CSV table of C-alpha atoms (C1' of nucleotides) in Angstrom, one decimal:
chain,number,residue,atom,x,y,z
A,1,MET,CA,54.6,138.4,42.1
A,2,GLY,CA,55.4,142.1,41.3
A,3,GLU,CA,58.0,143.4,43.6
A,4,LEU,CA,57.3,146.7,45.3
A,5,PRO,CA,59.1,149.7,44.0
A,6,LEU,CA,60.7,150.0,47.4
A,7,THR,CA,62.2,146.6,47.0
A,8,LEU,CA,63.6,147.3,43.5
A,9,GLU,CA,65.0,150.6,44.5
A,10,GLY,CA,66.3,149.3,47.8
A,11,GLU,CA,67.9,146.1,46.7
A,12,GLY,CA,71.4,147.5,46.4
A,13,ARG,CA,70.8,149.4,49.5
A,14,GLN,CA,69.9,146.4,51.5
A,15,ARG,CA,72.9,144.4,50.2
A,16,ILE,CA,75.1,147.1,51.7
A,17,LEU,CA,73.1,147.3,54.9
A,18,ALA,CA,73.4,143.5,55.4
A,19,ALA,CA,77.2,143.5,54.7
A,20,ALA,CA,77.7,146.5,57.0
A,21,GLU,CA,75.6,144.9,59.8
A,22,LYS,CA,77.7,141.8,59.7
A,23,LEU,CA,81.0,143.6,59.9
A,24,PHE,CA,79.9,146.3,62.4
A,25,SER,CA,78.7,143.6,64.8
A,26,ASP,CA,82.1,141.9,64.9
A,27,LYS,CA,84.4,144.9,65.0
A,28,ALA,CA,84.1,148.5,66.1
A,29,PHE,CA,83.3,151.5,63.8
A,30,ASP,CA,86.8,152.5,63.1
A,31,ALA,CA,87.9,148.9,62.6
A,32,VAL,CA,85.5,148.4,59.6
A,33,SER,CA,86.5,150.1,56.4
A,34,MET,CA,84.2,151.1,53.6
A,35,ASN,CA,86.4,148.9,51.4
A,36,ALA,CA,85.7,145.8,53.6
A,37,ILE,CA,82.0,146.6,53.4
A,38,ALA,CA,82.1,146.8,49.7
A,39,LEU,CA,84.0,143.5,49.4
A,40,GLN,CA,81.5,141.8,51.7
A,41,ALA,CA,78.6,143.2,49.7
A,42,GLY,CA,80.2,142.3,46.4
A,43,ILE,CA,80.1,145.8,44.9
A,44,SER,CA,82.5,148.7,44.5
A,45,LYS,CA,83.3,151.1,47.3
A,46,ALA,CA,82.2,154.1,45.3
A,47,ASN,CA,78.8,152.5,44.9
A,48,ILE,CA,78.2,152.7,48.6
A,49,TYR,CA,78.4,156.5,48.3
A,50,HIS,CA,75.6,156.4,45.8
A,51,TYR,CA,73.3,155.1,48.6
A,52,PHE,CA,74.8,156.7,51.7
A,53,PRO,CA,76.4,160.2,51.9
A,54,ASN,CA,79.2,159.0,54.2
A,55,LYS,CA,80.3,156.3,56.6
A,56,ASP,CA,78.5,157.8,59.6
A,57,ALA,CA,75.2,157.8,57.8
A,58,LEU,CA,75.6,154.2,56.8
A,59,TYR,CA,76.5,153.2,60.4
A,60,LEU,CA,73.5,155.1,61.6
A,61,ALA,CA,71.2,153.3,59.1
A,62,VAL,CA,72.5,150.0,60.2
A,63,LEU,CA,72.0,150.8,63.9
A,64,ARG,CA,68.5,152.1,63.3
A,65,ALA,CA,67.5,149.0,61.4
A,66,ALA,CA,69.1,146.7,64.0
A,67,SER,CA,67.4,148.6,66.8
A,68,ARG,CA,64.0,148.3,65.1
A,69,ASN,CA,64.5,144.6,64.4
A,70,LEU,CA,65.5,144.0,68.0
A,71,ARG,CA,62.6,145.8,69.4
A,72,LYS,CA,60.2,143.8,67.2
A,73,LEU,CA,61.9,140.6,68.4
A,74,LEU,CA,61.7,141.6,72.1
A,75,ASN,CA,58.1,142.8,72.0
A,76,ASP,CA,57.0,139.3,71.4
A,77,ALA,CA,58.1,138.6,75.0
A,78,VAL,CA,55.5,140.9,76.4
A,79,ASP,CA,52.2,139.5,75.0
A,80,ALA,CA,51.6,136.7,77.5
A,81,HIS,CA,48.7,135.4,79.5
A,82,GLY,CA,48.0,133.5,82.7
A,83,THR,CA,49.2,134.3,86.1
A,84,VAL,CA,51.9,136.9,86.7
A,85,VAL,CA,54.3,134.2,87.5
A,86,ASP,CA,53.6,132.5,84.2
A,87,VAL,CA,54.1,135.8,82.4
A,88,LEU,CA,57.5,136.3,84.1
A,89,ARG,CA,58.7,132.8,83.1
A,90,HIS,CA,57.6,133.5,79.5
A,91,PHE,CA,59.1,136.9,79.5
A,92,ALA,CA,62.5,135.7,80.7
A,93,ARG,CA,62.6,132.8,78.2
A,94,CYS,CA,61.6,135.0,75.2
A,95,HIS,CA,63.9,137.8,76.1
A,96,LEU,CA,66.9,135.5,76.3
A,97,GLN,CA,65.8,133.7,73.2
A,98,ALA,CA,65.6,136.9,71.3
A,99,LEU,CA,69.1,137.9,72.3
A,100,LEU,CA,70.5,134.5,71.3
A,101,ASP,CA,68.6,134.4,68.0
A,102,ARG,CA,70.2,137.6,66.7
A,103,PRO,CA,73.5,137.9,68.4
A,104,GLU,CA,74.9,140.2,65.7
A,105,LEU,CA,72.1,142.8,66.3
A,106,VAL,CA,72.5,142.6,70.0
A,107,ARG,CA,76.3,143.0,70.0
A,108,LEU,CA,75.9,145.9,67.5
A,109,VAL,CA,73.3,147.8,69.6
A,110,TRP,CA,75.0,147.0,72.9
A,111,ARG,CA,78.4,148.2,71.8
A,112,GLU,CA,76.8,151.5,71.0
A,113,LEU,CA,75.4,151.6,74.5
A,114,LEU,CA,78.8,151.0,76.1
A,115,GLU,CA,81.0,153.2,73.9
A,116,LYS,CA,81.6,156.3,76.0
A,117,GLY,CA,83.4,158.5,73.5
A,118,ALA,CA,81.1,157.8,70.6
A,119,PRO,CA,77.5,159.0,71.1
A,120,ARG,CA,76.8,158.3,67.5
A,121,ALA,CA,73.3,156.9,67.9
A,122,ARG,CA,72.7,156.2,71.5
A,123,GLU,CA,69.2,157.3,71.0
A,124,PHE,CA,68.2,154.3,69.0
A,125,ALA,CA,69.9,151.8,71.3
A,126,GLU,CA,68.2,153.3,74.4
A,127,GLN,CA,64.7,152.9,72.8
A,128,GLY,CA,64.9,149.1,72.8
A,129,PHE,CA,66.1,149.2,76.4
A,130,ALA,CA,63.3,151.4,77.5
A,131,ASP,CA,60.6,149.2,75.8
A,132,VAL,CA,61.7,146.0,77.5
A,133,PHE,CA,62.5,147.6,80.8
A,134,SER,CA,59.1,149.4,81.1
A,135,ALA,CA,57.2,146.3,80.1
A,136,LEU,CA,58.9,144.1,82.6
A,137,VAL,CA,58.4,146.7,85.4
A,138,ALA,CA,54.7,146.8,84.5
A,139,VAL,CA,54.4,143.1,84.8
A,140,LEU,CA,56.0,143.1,88.2
A,141,GLU,CA,53.8,145.9,89.4
A,142,SER,CA,50.6,144.2,88.3
A,143,GLY,CA,51.8,141.1,90.2
A,144,GLN,CA,52.2,143.2,93.3
A,145,ALA,CA,48.8,144.8,92.9
A,146,ARG,CA,47.2,141.4,92.6
A,147,GLY,CA,49.0,140.1,95.6
A,148,GLU,CA,50.7,137.4,93.6
A,149,LEU,CA,54.1,139.0,94.4
A,150,ARG,CA,55.2,140.5,97.7
A,151,ALA,CA,54.7,144.3,97.8
A,152,ASP,CA,57.9,145.2,99.6
A,153,PHE,CA,60.4,145.1,96.8
A,154,ASN,CA,61.3,147.6,94.1
A,155,PRO,CA,59.9,146.4,90.7
A,156,ALA,CA,62.5,148.4,88.8
A,157,LEU,CA,65.2,146.7,90.8
A,158,VAL,CA,64.0,143.2,90.1
A,159,ALA,CA,63.6,144.2,86.4
A,160,THR,CA,67.2,145.2,86.3
A,161,LEU,CA,68.1,141.9,88.0
A,162,MET,CA,66.3,139.8,85.5
A,163,LEU,CA,67.4,141.7,82.4
A,164,GLY,CA,70.9,141.8,83.7
A,165,ALA,CA,70.9,138.0,84.2
A,166,ASN,CA,70.0,137.5,80.6
A,167,VAL,CA,72.3,140.1,79.1
A,168,PHE,CA,75.2,138.8,81.3
A,169,PHE,CA,74.4,135.2,80.2
A,170,PHE,CA,74.5,136.4,76.6
A,171,GLN,CA,77.7,138.3,77.0
A,172,SER,CA,79.6,135.7,79.0
A,173,ARG,CA,78.4,132.5,77.4
A,174,ASP,CA,81.7,131.7,75.7
A,175,ILE,CA,83.6,132.2,78.9
A,176,LEU,CA,81.1,130.2,81.0
A,177,ARG,CA,81.4,127.3,78.7
A,178,HIS,CA,85.0,126.9,79.9
A,179,TYR,CA,83.8,125.8,83.3
A,180,PRO,CA,82.8,122.2,83.5
A,181,ALA,CA,80.5,122.9,86.4
A,182,VAL,CA,78.4,125.3,84.2
A,183,ALA,CA,76.1,123.0,82.4
A,184,PHE,CA,73.5,125.7,81.7
A,185,ALA,CA,75.8,127.5,79.3
A,186,ASP,CA,74.2,125.5,76.5
A,187,ASP,CA,70.8,125.4,78.0
A,188,PRO,CA,69.3,128.9,78.0
A,189,ALA,CA,65.8,127.6,78.8
A,190,GLY,CA,67.1,125.8,81.8
A,191,TYR,CA,69.1,128.8,82.9
A,192,ASP,CA,66.1,131.1,82.8
A,193,ALA,CA,63.9,128.5,84.6
A,194,GLY,CA,66.5,128.4,87.4
A,195,ILE,CA,66.8,132.2,87.5
A,196,VAL,CA,63.1,132.7,87.8
A,197,GLU,CA,62.7,130.0,90.4
A,198,ILE,CA,65.4,131.6,92.6
A,199,LEU,CA,63.8,135.0,92.2
A,200,LEU,CA,60.5,133.7,93.2
A,201,ARG,CA,61.4,131.4,96.1
A,202,GLY,CA,64.7,132.7,97.2
A,203,MET,CA,67.7,130.8,98.5
A,204,ILE,CA,66.8,130.6,102.1
A,205,PRO,CA,65.2,127.4,103.4
A,206,GLU,CA,61.6,128.1,104.3
A,207,SER,CA,61.9,127.0,107.9
A,208,SER,CA,64.6,129.6,108.6
A,209,ALA,CA,63.3,132.4,106.4
A,210,ASP,CA,62.2,134.6,109.2
A,211,THR,CA,65.6,134.6,111.0
A,212,VAL,CA,67.2,136.4,108.1
A,213,ARG,CA,65.3,139.6,108.2
A,214,ALA,CA,67.3,142.3,109.9
B,1,MET,CA,114.0,159.2,99.5
B,2,GLY,CA,116.0,157.5,96.7
B,3,GLU,CA,113.7,156.4,93.9
B,4,LEU,CA,114.1,152.9,92.8
B,5,PRO,CA,115.7,152.3,89.4
B,6,LEU,CA,112.5,150.8,88.3
B,7,THR,CA,110.7,154.0,88.9
B,8,LEU,CA,113.3,156.1,87.2
B,9,GLU,CA,113.5,153.9,84.2
B,10,GLY,CA,109.8,153.4,84.1
B,11,GLU,CA,108.5,156.9,84.5
B,12,GLY,CA,108.1,157.7,80.8
B,13,ARG,CA,106.7,154.3,80.4
B,14,GLN,CA,104.0,154.8,82.9
B,15,ARG,CA,103.1,158.2,81.5
B,16,ILE,CA,102.4,156.4,78.3
B,17,LEU,CA,100.5,153.6,79.9
B,18,ALA,CA,98.3,156.0,81.8
B,19,ALA,CA,97.5,158.0,78.7
B,20,ALA,CA,96.8,154.8,76.7
B,21,GLU,CA,94.6,153.4,79.4
B,22,LYS,CA,92.5,156.5,79.5
B,23,LEU,CA,92.0,156.6,75.8
B,24,PHE,CA,91.5,152.8,75.3
B,25,SER,CA,88.9,152.7,77.9
B,26,ASP,CA,86.7,155.3,76.1
B,27,LYS,CA,87.2,154.2,72.5
B,28,ALA,CA,88.1,151.0,70.7
B,29,PHE,CA,91.6,149.9,69.6
B,30,ASP,CA,91.4,151.3,66.1
B,31,ALA,CA,89.7,154.5,67.2
B,32,VAL,CA,92.7,155.4,69.3
B,33,SER,CA,95.7,156.7,67.4
B,34,MET,CA,99.3,156.7,68.5
B,35,ASN,CA,99.3,160.4,67.9
B,36,ALA,CA,96.4,160.8,70.3
B,37,ILE,CA,98.2,158.8,73.0
B,38,ALA,CA,101.3,160.9,72.5
B,39,LEU,CA,99.3,164.1,72.9
B,40,GLN,CA,97.6,162.8,76.0
B,41,ALA,CA,100.9,161.8,77.5
B,42,GLY,CA,102.5,165.1,76.6
B,43,ILE,CA,105.4,163.5,74.6
B,44,SER,CA,106.2,162.8,71.0
B,45,LYS,CA,104.7,159.9,69.0
B,46,ALA,CA,108.1,158.5,68.2
B,47,ASN,CA,109.0,158.4,71.9
B,48,ILE,CA,106.3,155.8,72.4
B,49,TYR,CA,108.2,153.5,70.1
B,50,HIS,CA,111.2,153.7,72.3
B,51,TYR,CA,109.3,151.9,75.1
B,52,PHE,CA,106.9,149.7,73.1
B,53,PRO,CA,107.7,148.0,69.8
B,54,ASN,CA,104.3,148.6,68.3
B,55,LYS,CA,100.7,149.6,69.0
B,56,ASP,CA,99.6,146.0,69.7
B,57,ALA,CA,102.3,145.6,72.4
B,58,LEU,CA,101.3,148.9,74.0
B,59,TYR,CA,97.6,147.8,74.1
B,60,LEU,CA,98.6,144.4,75.5
B,61,ALA,CA,100.6,146.1,78.3
B,62,VAL,CA,97.7,148.3,79.1
B,63,LEU,CA,95.3,145.4,79.3
B,64,ARG,CA,97.7,143.3,81.3
B,65,ALA,CA,98.1,146.1,83.9
B,66,ALA,CA,94.4,146.8,83.9
B,67,SER,CA,93.5,143.2,84.4
B,68,ARG,CA,96.0,142.9,87.2
B,69,ASN,CA,94.7,146.0,89.0
B,70,LEU,CA,91.2,144.8,88.6
B,71,ARG,CA,91.9,141.4,90.1
B,72,LYS,CA,93.6,143.0,93.0
B,73,LEU,CA,90.6,145.2,93.6
B,74,LEU,CA,88.1,142.4,93.3
B,75,ASN,CA,90.0,140.0,95.5
B,76,ASP,CA,89.2,142.3,98.4
B,77,ALA,CA,85.6,141.2,98.0
B,78,VAL,CA,86.4,137.6,98.9
B,79,ASP,CA,88.1,137.9,102.4
B,80,ALA,CA,85.0,138.1,104.6
B,81,HIS,CA,83.8,136.6,107.8
B,82,GLY,CA,80.6,135.7,109.6
B,83,THR,CA,77.7,133.8,108.2
B,84,VAL,CA,77.5,132.9,104.6
B,85,VAL,CA,74.7,135.4,104.2
B,86,ASP,CA,76.9,138.1,105.6
B,87,VAL,CA,79.7,137.1,103.2
B,88,LEU,CA,77.3,137.3,100.3
B,89,ARG,CA,76.2,140.8,101.2
B,90,HIS,CA,79.8,141.8,101.6
B,91,PHE,CA,80.8,140.2,98.4
B,92,ALA,CA,78.1,141.9,96.3
B,93,ARG,CA,78.8,145.3,97.8
B,94,CYS,CA,82.6,145.1,97.3
B,95,HIS,CA,82.3,143.7,93.8
B,96,LEU,CA,80.0,146.5,92.6
B,97,GLN,CA,82.1,149.0,94.5
B,98,ALA,CA,85.3,147.8,92.7
B,99,LEU,CA,83.6,148.1,89.3
B,100,LEU,CA,82.4,151.7,90.1
B,101,ASP,CA,85.8,152.7,91.6
B,102,ARG,CA,87.7,152.1,88.4
B,103,PRO,CA,85.2,152.4,85.6
B,104,GLU,CA,88.0,152.9,83.0
B,105,LEU,CA,89.7,149.6,83.8
B,106,VAL,CA,86.4,147.7,83.8
B,107,ARG,CA,85.3,149.1,80.5
B,108,LEU,CA,88.7,148.3,79.0
B,109,VAL,CA,88.8,144.7,80.1
B,110,TRP,CA,85.1,144.1,79.4
B,111,ARG,CA,85.4,145.5,75.9
B,112,GLU,CA,88.1,143.0,75.2
B,113,LEU,CA,85.8,140.3,76.4
B,114,LEU,CA,83.0,141.3,74.1
B,115,GLU,CA,84.9,142.0,70.9
B,116,LYS,CA,84.4,139.0,68.8
B,117,GLY,CA,86.8,139.7,65.9
B,118,ALA,CA,89.7,140.8,68.1
B,119,PRO,CA,91.1,138.1,70.4
B,120,ARG,CA,94.0,140.4,71.1
B,121,ALA,CA,94.3,139.5,74.8
B,122,ARG,CA,91.2,137.7,75.9
B,123,GLU,CA,93.4,135.5,78.1
B,124,PHE,CA,94.0,138.4,80.6
B,125,ALA,CA,90.4,139.5,80.7
B,126,GLU,CA,89.2,136.0,81.4
B,127,GLN,CA,91.5,135.5,84.4
B,128,GLY,CA,89.7,138.2,86.4
B,129,PHE,CA,86.4,136.7,85.5
B,130,ALA,CA,87.5,133.3,86.6
B,131,ASP,CA,88.8,134.5,90.0
B,132,VAL,CA,85.6,136.3,91.0
B,133,PHE,CA,83.3,133.6,89.6
B,134,SER,CA,85.1,130.7,91.3
B,135,ALA,CA,85.3,132.6,94.6
B,136,LEU,CA,81.5,133.3,94.6
B,137,VAL,CA,80.6,129.8,93.7
B,138,ALA,CA,82.7,128.5,96.6
B,139,VAL,CA,80.9,130.8,99.0
B,140,LEU,CA,77.5,129.6,97.8
B,141,GLU,CA,78.6,126.0,98.0
B,142,SER,CA,79.8,126.4,101.6
B,143,GLY,CA,76.5,128.0,102.4
B,144,GLN,CA,74.7,124.9,101.0
B,145,ALA,CA,77.0,122.5,102.9
B,146,ARG,CA,76.3,124.3,106.2
B,147,GLY,CA,72.6,124.3,105.6
B,148,GLU,CA,72.4,128.1,105.6
B,149,LEU,CA,71.2,128.0,102.0
B,150,ARG,CA,68.9,125.6,100.3
B,151,ALA,CA,70.6,122.7,98.6
B,152,ASP,CA,68.4,122.4,95.5
B,153,PHE,CA,69.8,125.3,93.4
B,154,ASN,CA,72.8,125.5,91.1
B,155,PRO,CA,75.5,127.6,92.8
B,156,ALA,CA,77.1,128.5,89.5
B,157,LEU,CA,73.7,129.8,88.2
B,158,VAL,CA,73.2,132.0,91.2
B,159,ALA,CA,76.8,133.3,90.9
B,160,THR,CA,76.1,134.2,87.3
B,161,LEU,CA,72.9,135.9,88.5
B,162,MET,CA,74.7,138.0,91.1
B,163,LEU,CA,77.7,139.0,89.0
B,164,GLY,CA,75.3,139.8,86.1
B,165,ALA,CA,73.2,142.0,88.3
B,166,ASN,CA,76.3,144.1,89.2
B,167,VAL,CA,77.9,144.2,85.8
B,168,PHE,CA,74.5,145.1,84.2
B,169,PHE,CA,74.1,147.8,86.8
B,170,PHE,CA,77.5,149.1,86.0
B,171,GLN,CA,76.9,149.1,82.2
B,172,SER,CA,73.4,150.5,82.3
B,173,ARG,CA,73.7,153.1,85.0
B,174,ASP,CA,73.6,156.1,82.7
B,175,ILE,CA,70.5,154.8,81.0
B,176,LEU,CA,68.8,153.8,84.2
B,177,ARG,CA,69.3,157.3,85.5
B,178,HIS,CA,66.9,158.5,82.9
B,179,TYR,CA,64.0,156.7,84.6
B,180,PRO,CA,62.5,158.7,87.5
B,181,ALA,CA,61.3,155.5,89.1
B,182,VAL,CA,64.9,154.2,89.4
B,183,ALA,CA,66.2,155.8,92.5
B,184,PHE,CA,68.9,153.1,93.0
B,185,ALA,CA,70.9,154.3,90.0
B,186,ASP,CA,72.8,156.6,92.4
B,187,ASP,CA,72.7,154.2,95.3
B,188,PRO,CA,74.8,151.2,94.5
B,189,ALA,CA,74.8,150.0,98.1
B,190,GLY,CA,71.0,150.1,98.3
B,191,TYR,CA,70.9,148.3,94.9
B,192,ASP,CA,73.0,145.4,96.1
B,193,ALA,CA,71.1,145.3,99.4
B,194,GLY,CA,67.9,144.9,97.5
B,195,ILE,CA,69.4,142.4,95.1
B,196,VAL,CA,70.7,140.1,97.9
B,197,GLU,CA,67.5,140.3,99.8
B,198,ILE,CA,65.4,139.2,96.8
B,199,LEU,CA,67.8,136.4,96.1
B,200,LEU,CA,67.6,135.2,99.7
B,201,ARG,CA,63.9,135.6,100.4
B,202,GLY,CA,62.4,135.5,96.9
B,203,MET,CA,59.4,137.5,95.6
B,204,ILE,CA,56.7,135.1,96.6
B,205,PRO,CA,54.7,135.9,99.8
B,206,GLU,CA,55.6,133.2,102.4
B,207,SER,CA,52.0,132.1,102.9
B,208,SER,CA,51.7,131.0,99.2
B,209,ALA,CA,55.2,129.8,98.6
B,210,ASP,CA,54.2,126.2,98.4
B,211,THR,CA,51.6,126.7,95.7
B,212,VAL,CA,54.2,127.9,93.2
B,213,ARG,CA,56.2,124.7,93.0
B,214,ALA,CA,55.3,122.8,89.8
C,1,DG,C1',73.6,152.6,39.0
C,2,DT,C1',78.0,150.9,38.8
C,3,DC,C1',82.5,151.3,37.8
C,4,DT,C1',88.0,152.8,37.7
C,5,DA,C1',91.0,156.2,39.1
C,6,DT,C1',92.5,159.3,42.3
C,7,DA,C1',92.6,163.2,45.5
C,8,DG,C1',93.6,164.5,50.3
C,9,DA,C1',94.1,163.3,55.0
C,10,DT,C1',95.7,160.2,58.6
C,11,DT,C1',97.6,156.1,60.1
C,12,DG,C1',101.5,153.0,62.2
C,13,DA,C1',106.2,152.9,62.1
C,14,DT,C1',111.2,154.4,61.0
C,15,DA,C1',115.6,157.3,60.4
C,16,DG,C1',118.6,160.0,62.3
C,17,DA,C1',120.0,164.5,64.8
C,18,DC,C1',120.8,165.9,69.5
D,1,DG,C1',115.6,159.4,75.9
D,2,DT,C1',113.4,162.7,73.2
D,3,DC,C1',112.8,165.0,69.3
D,4,DT,C1',111.6,166.5,64.0
D,5,DA,C1',111.0,164.8,59.6
D,6,DT,C1',109.4,161.4,56.8
D,7,DC,C1',108.0,156.9,54.7
D,8,DA,C1',104.6,153.7,52.8
D,9,DA,C1',100.1,152.1,53.5
D,10,DT,C1',95.4,152.8,54.2
D,11,DC,C1',91.5,155.5,54.9
D,12,DT,C1',87.2,158.4,53.5
D,13,DA,C1',85.3,160.6,49.9
D,14,DT,C1',85.0,162.5,45.1
D,15,DA,C1',85.4,162.9,39.9
D,16,DG,C1',84.0,161.4,35.9
D,17,DA,C1',83.4,157.6,32.2
D,18,DC,C1',80.0,154.2,30.8
DNA sequence: GTCTATAGATTGATAGAC
DNA sequence: GTCTATCAATCTATAGAC
């Protein structure tokens, strides 16, 4: 099994990238020193500068790779079949699963999105957002076109609602676990099933649904 | 108008706190230097150490104050009257408004919640979360008890969904603004109105609502 | 490619005058 | 209470041997 030149040349590089990814996902840019990355990678600090010109470039490379990996993970959520309702269920489940499967990547990319004073690489982070958001909107629109979903709601708004529910679940899981009443903190599949059902059927009893409309 | 001793004694203190709050809300703990805080406050760096023993204590004081202010803001969302549906609409609108009114405080507290390697003051941040979450769950439960809302959904789940929708809106507003189709990015009231309507009525046309149940 | 050694800047925190 | 001056530690980045 001859390794590709890219692998040989990039082995040291990838050791560094892996170490940096792990550290940058837990702490912010300034809280991670090049020394700590070198220790984590098991090499010397100066060796990092052989592969990357400076700390910013290393961080950028980590974020670029994380963003790429995350997009690949999330794109699996799109290729579904069946009714639009089935696709929605599948999408919600896969999206949340992707977040939970690679929490380090998500935290890394999401932090870059939230940091206001550091537009170091917002571009990359926004790409993944755009992919998922657009795909979900398209699914909802097709559902409206086919008559499977009501036509009088804004698809982008519901897309925001669904993605927000998953991201918020991901972000708040550790806090939600404190509440005894919150059993779904450790049951992401059940959480998404409940979310989608509410979004489809609503909370109003069917008999009185008409009385709510203004 | 005789100023209170507390005000006289605490004036310099509060200048520092205000400066630190502004800087800590934009950048992470390690990215904000005591020098930068002193410049922002218009005093000398050494003077900060007259009021606070070290950087950690200053950060803690900022987060404690921010958490307290945020809880006060958010508690206004709870005292509502009318039907449960009205209370829900009011709650959603006030909650999002509170987030948007003090974006610095929200970012500051929320960052503390997300940082995994820095449990510097998670306690304070979680308090605000608990207040709002519990209040919303109670509203939903009362709605179920009165028969205004269907009884077969998990109130905590819907509370997560609603809070997540608002927090996600707050976090992603700048990105959502890039999309021409997303008109609600600059219309938080309209966003919440749409959110609540979907949650109440669902996305399924009434005529075919029964066919969806598994 | 990998290392040790170190330069040069900045950091959190202190000492002491006023 | 506020300041200037400064400390020791740590940081990014570089130099140069191997």
